[in-house]
Coordinates of C-alpha atoms in Angstrom, one line a residue:
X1 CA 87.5 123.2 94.2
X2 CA 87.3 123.4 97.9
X3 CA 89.1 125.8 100.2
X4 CA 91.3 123.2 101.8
X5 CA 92.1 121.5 98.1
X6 CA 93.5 125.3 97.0
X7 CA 95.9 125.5 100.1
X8 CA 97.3 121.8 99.8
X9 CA 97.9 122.6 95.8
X10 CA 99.4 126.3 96.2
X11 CA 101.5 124.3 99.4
X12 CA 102.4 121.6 96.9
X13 CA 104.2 123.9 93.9
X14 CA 106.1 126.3 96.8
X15 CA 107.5 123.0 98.5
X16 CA 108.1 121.7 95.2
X17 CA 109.9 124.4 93.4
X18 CA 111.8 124.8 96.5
X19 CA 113.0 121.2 96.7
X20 CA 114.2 121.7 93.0
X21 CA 116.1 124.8 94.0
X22 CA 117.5 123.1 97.0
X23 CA 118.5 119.6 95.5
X24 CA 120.1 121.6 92.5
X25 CA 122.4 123.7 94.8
X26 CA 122.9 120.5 96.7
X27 CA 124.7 118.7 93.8
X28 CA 126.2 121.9 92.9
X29 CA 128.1 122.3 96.1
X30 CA 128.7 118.6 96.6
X31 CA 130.4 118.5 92.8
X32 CA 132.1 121.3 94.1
X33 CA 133.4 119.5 97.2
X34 CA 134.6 116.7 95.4
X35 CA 137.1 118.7 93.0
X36 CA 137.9 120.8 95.8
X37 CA 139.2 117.0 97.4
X38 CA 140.0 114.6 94.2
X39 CA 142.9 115.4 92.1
X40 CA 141.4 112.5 89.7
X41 CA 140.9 113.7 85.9
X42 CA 136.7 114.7 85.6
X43 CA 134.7 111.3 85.6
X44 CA 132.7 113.1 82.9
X45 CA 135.5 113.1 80.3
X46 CA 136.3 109.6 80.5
X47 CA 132.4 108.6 80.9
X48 CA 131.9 107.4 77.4
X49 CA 134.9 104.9 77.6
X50 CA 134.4 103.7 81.0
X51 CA 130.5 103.5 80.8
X52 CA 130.0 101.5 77.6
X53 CA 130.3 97.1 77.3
X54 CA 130.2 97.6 73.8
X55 CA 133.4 99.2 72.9
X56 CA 135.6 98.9 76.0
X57 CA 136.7 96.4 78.8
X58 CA 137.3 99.5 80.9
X59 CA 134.1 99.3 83.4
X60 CA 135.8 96.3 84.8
X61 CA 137.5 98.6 87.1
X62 CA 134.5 100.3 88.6
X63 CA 133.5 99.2 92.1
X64 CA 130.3 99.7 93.2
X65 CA 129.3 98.2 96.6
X66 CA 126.2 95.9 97.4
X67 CA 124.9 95.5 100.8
X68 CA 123.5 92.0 101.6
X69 CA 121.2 91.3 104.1
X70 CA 117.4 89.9 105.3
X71 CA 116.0 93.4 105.2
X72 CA 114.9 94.7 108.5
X73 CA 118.9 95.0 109.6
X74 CA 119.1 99.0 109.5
X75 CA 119.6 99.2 105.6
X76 CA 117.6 102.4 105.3
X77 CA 119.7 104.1 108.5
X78 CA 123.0 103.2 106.7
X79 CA 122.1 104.9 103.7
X80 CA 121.3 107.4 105.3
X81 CA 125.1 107.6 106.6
X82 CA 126.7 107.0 103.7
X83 CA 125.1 109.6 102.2
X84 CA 127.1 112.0 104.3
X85 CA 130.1 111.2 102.3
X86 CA 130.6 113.7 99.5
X87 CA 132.2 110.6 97.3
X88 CA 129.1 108.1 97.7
X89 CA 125.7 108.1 95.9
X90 CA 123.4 105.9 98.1
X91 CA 120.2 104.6 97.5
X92 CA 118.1 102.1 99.4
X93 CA 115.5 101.2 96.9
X94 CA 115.9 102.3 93.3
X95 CA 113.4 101.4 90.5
X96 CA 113.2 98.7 89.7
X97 CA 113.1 97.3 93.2
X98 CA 113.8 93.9 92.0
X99 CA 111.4 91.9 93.7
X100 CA 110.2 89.8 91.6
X101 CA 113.6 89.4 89.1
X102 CA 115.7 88.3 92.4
X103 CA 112.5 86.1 93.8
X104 CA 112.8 84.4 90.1
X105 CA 116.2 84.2 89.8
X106 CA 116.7 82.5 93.3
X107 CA 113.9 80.1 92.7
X108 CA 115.3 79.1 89.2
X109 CA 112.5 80.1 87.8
X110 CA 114.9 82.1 85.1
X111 CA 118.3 80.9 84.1
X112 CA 121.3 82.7 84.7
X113 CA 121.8 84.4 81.0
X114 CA 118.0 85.7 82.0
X115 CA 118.7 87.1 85.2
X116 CA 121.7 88.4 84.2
X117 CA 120.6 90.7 81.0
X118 CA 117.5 91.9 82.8
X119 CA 119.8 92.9 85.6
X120 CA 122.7 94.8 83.5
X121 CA 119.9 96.7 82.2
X122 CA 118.4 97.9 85.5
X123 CA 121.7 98.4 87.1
X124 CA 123.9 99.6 84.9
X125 CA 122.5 103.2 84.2
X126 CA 122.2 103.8 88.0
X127 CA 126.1 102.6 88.0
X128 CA 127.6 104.6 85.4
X129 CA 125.5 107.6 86.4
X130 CA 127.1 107.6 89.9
X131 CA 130.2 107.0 88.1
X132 CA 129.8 110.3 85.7
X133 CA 129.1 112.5 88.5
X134 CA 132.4 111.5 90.4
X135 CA 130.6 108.9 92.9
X136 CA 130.7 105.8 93.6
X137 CA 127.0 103.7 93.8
X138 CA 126.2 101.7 97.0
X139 CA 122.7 100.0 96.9
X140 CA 121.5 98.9 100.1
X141 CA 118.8 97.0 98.5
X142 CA 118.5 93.6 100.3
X143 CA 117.1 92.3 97.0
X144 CA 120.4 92.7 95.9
X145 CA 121.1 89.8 98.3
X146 CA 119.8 87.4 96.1
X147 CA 121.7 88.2 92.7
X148 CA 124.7 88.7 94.1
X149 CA 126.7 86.3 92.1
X150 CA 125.6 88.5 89.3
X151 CA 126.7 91.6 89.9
X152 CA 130.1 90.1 90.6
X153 CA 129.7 89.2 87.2
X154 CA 128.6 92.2 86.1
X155 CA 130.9 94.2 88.0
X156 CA 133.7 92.5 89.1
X157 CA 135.3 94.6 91.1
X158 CA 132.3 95.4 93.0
X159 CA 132.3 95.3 97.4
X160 CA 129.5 93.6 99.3
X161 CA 128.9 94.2 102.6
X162 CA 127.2 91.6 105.0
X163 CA 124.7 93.3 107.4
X164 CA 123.1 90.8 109.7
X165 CA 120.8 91.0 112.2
X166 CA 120.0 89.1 115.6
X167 CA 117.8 86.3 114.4
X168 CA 115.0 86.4 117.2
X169 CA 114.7 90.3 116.4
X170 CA 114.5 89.9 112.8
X171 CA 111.7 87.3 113.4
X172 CA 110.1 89.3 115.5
X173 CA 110.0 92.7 112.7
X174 CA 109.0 90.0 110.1
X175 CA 106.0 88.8 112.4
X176 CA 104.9 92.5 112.9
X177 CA 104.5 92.8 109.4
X178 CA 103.1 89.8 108.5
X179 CA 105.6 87.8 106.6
X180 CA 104.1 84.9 104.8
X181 CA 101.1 86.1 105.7
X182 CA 98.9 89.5 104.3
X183 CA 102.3 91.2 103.3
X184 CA 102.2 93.0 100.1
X185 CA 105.3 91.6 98.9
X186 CA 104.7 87.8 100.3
X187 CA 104.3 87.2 96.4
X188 CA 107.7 87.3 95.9
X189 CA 109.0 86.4 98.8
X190 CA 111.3 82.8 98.8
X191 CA 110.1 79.7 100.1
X192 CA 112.0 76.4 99.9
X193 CA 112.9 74.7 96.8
X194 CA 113.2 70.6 96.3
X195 CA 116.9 69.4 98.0
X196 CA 115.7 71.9 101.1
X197 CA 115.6 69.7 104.3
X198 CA 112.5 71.7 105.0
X199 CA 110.9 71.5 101.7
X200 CA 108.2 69.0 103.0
X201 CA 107.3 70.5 106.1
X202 CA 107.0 73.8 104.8
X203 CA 102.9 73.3 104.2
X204 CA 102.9 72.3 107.9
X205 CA 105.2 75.5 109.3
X206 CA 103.4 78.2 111.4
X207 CA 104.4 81.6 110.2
X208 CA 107.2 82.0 112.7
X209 CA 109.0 79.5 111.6
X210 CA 108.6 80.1 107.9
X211 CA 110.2 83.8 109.2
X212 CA 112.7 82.0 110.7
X213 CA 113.7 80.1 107.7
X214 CA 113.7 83.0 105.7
X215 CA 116.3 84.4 108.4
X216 CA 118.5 81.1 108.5
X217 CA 118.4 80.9 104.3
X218 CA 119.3 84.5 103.2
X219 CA 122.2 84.5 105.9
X220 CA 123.3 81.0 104.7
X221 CA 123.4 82.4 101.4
X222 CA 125.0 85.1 101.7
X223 CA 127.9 83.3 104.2
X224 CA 128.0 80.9 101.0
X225 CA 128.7 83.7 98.7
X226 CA 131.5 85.8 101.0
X227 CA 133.5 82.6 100.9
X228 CA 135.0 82.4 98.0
X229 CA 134.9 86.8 97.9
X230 CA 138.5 88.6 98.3
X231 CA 139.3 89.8 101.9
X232 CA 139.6 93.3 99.8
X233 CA 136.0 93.0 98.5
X234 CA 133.9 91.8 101.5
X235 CA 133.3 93.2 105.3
X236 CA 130.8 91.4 107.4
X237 CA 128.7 93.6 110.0
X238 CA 126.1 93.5 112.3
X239 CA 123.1 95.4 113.1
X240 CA 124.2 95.7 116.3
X241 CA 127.3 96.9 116.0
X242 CA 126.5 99.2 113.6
X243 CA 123.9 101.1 116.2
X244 CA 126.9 101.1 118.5
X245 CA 129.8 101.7 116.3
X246 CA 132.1 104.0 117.9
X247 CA 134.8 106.4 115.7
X248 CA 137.3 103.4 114.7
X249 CA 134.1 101.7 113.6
X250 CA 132.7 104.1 111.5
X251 CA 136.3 104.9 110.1
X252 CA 136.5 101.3 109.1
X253 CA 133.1 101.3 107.4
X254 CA 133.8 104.4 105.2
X255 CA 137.7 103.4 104.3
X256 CA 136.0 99.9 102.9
X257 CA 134.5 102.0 100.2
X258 CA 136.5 105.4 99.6
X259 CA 139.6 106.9 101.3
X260 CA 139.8 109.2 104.3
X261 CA 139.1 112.2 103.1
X262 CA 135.6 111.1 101.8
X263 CA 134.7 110.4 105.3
X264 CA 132.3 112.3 107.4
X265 CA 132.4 113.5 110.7
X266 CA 132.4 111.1 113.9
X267 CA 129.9 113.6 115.2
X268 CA 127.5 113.3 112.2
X269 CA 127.3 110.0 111.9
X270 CA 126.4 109.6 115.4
X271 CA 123.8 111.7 114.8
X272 CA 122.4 109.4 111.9
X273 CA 122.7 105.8 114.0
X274 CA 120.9 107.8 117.0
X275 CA 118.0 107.8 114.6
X276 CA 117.0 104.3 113.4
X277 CA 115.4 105.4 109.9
X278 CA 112.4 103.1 109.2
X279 CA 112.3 101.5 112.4
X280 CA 109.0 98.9 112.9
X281 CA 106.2 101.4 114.2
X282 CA 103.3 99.0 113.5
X283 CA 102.2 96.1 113.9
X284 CA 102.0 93.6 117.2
X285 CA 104.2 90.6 117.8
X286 CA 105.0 89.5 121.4
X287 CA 109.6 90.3 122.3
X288 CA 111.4 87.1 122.6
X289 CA 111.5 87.1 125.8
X290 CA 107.8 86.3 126.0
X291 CA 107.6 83.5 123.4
X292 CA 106.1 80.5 124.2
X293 CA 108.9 77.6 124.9
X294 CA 107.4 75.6 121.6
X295 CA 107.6 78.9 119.8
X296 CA 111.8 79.0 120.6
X297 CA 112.2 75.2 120.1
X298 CA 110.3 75.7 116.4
X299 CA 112.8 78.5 116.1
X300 CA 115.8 77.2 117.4
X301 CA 115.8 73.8 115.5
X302 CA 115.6 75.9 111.9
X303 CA 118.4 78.8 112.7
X304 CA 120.4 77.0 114.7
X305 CA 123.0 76.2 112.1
X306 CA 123.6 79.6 110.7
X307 CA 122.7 81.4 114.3
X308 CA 126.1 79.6 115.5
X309 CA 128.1 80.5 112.7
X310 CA 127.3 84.2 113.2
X311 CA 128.1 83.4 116.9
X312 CA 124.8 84.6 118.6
X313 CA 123.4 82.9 121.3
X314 CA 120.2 80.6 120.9
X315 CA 117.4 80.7 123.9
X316 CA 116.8 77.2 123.5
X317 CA 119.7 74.6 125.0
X318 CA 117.7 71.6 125.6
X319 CA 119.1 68.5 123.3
X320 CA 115.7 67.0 123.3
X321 CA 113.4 67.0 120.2
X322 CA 111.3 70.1 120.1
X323 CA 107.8 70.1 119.5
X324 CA 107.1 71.2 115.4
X325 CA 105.1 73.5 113.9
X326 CA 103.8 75.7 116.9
X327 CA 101.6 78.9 116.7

């Protein structure tokens, strides 16, 4: 064993038994805290009623949130700040990621009764474990996006948050790492099904306008889905706003989910939006501004529909036919 091998494994079990020490003390205090604040009865004693389909209806009443989007909106940064709220247990991408169940599920590939057992069984543990610890469970997951109608089903009292992002900038993170191209996950990313208006050009599409589809048909779904959603269970955001969010904002956000005194500081969560978590660090992909004028016609024609609805502005205003299919 070399010398440098000995260091990095000696380095590895201090920084590891002291993340155990730390992480325990951490749920310590935090269960702590949230006594200290809730004058509810312990989750724990009432965990074995709430927590099981079998004997009781009573998990009907847990409310778990689900935050929809593309991907690439700033998920990772608001988990991040919801995790500074004592009452929330916030994860980004739990195992099972979901990939290929909500690439399957959304491309019919399973049927419904499918989708939905396979997802009570990789949800429902992460649920009721948030719930016997005194949280609530937010998954930020945009793979959630896509099985949406079932975890209404599964929890119907569950919240959804809409988090959506600037078309041309999504396009743009999606280019850099090559969407529909060498991606690792492009196996189970979505492509258009037979009733889609661009199911028979998709063979012909350039990859940024099969981004750009991707952008337009996650949004539409997810508008589809809010629709018929309770004011009290749905908030639409975008990613700009949330950057930019000022106090009322961020008071807004965290009162969607739990009451005031679960919410944090105005001056921590500043400190958490000032630092975009998993911001796009490789990859090259010309801005916007510097697409080509076939490039924003390809673009424009595809989101244009959804792009309005969410009321941002398209570069591309001439009425005449674009040119299709551009590099």
């Amino acid at each position: 064993m070399s010398f440098k091998e000995k260091i990095l494994r000696i380095l590895r079990r201090l920084f590891y038994g002291w993340h155990r020490k730390a992480e325990k003390r951490y749920r310590q205090l935090n269960r702590a805290l949230l006594r200290s604040l809730s004058g509810e009865t312990d989750p724990i004693a009432s965990a074995p009623l709430v927590t099981n389909r079998r004997t009781s209806e009573e998990w009907r009443s847990l409310s778990p949130l689900w935050v929809l989007s593309t991907g690439r909106t700033g998920t990772n940064t608001l988990t991040e700040l919801f995790r500074l709220s004592p009452k929330i247990d916030a994860y980004h991408e739990p195992s099972p990621e979901l990939f290929q169940l909500s690439h399957d599920y959304f491309m019919e590939n399973i049927n419904d009764k499918q989708a939905l057992l396979a997802l009570m069984y990789a949800r429902d543990e992460w649920v009721f474990r948030s719930f016997r610890d005194g949280y609530i469970y937010v998954e930020t997951n945009n793979r959630v996006t896509y099985l949406s109608d079932l975890l209404q089903k599964l929890f119907p009292k569950s919240k959804f948050l809409y988090l959506h992002r600037n078309p041309y900038d999504f396009i743009r993170s999606g280019m850099r790492r090559r969407y529909y191209e060498e991606h690792l996950r492009d196996a189970d990313r979505i492509t258009p099904m037979s009733g889609d208006e661009f199911y028979d050009e998709w063979q012909s599409f350039s990859t940024i306008e099969k981004v750009a589809w991707n952008w337009r048909t996650v949004n539409q779904h997810s508008i589809d889905f809010l629709a018929d959603l309770p004011d009290k269970q749905k908030m639409v955001l975008s990613s700009e706003s949330l950057f930019n969010a000022d106090k009322t904002q961020v008071d807004a956000l965290f009162d969607f989910i739990v009451s005031a005194d679960y919410r944090p500081s105005y001056t921590e969560a500043q400190k958490v939006l000032d630092t975009k978590h998993n911001a796009q660090k490789e990859g090259a992909f010309s801005k916007p501004g510097d697409w080509t004028d076939e490039q924003i016609a390809g673009v424009d024609r595809i989101i244009r529909p959804v792009a309005e609805q969410l009321s941002y502005k398209l570069f591309s205003s001439s009425s005449s036919e674009p040119k299709l299919h551009s590099k």
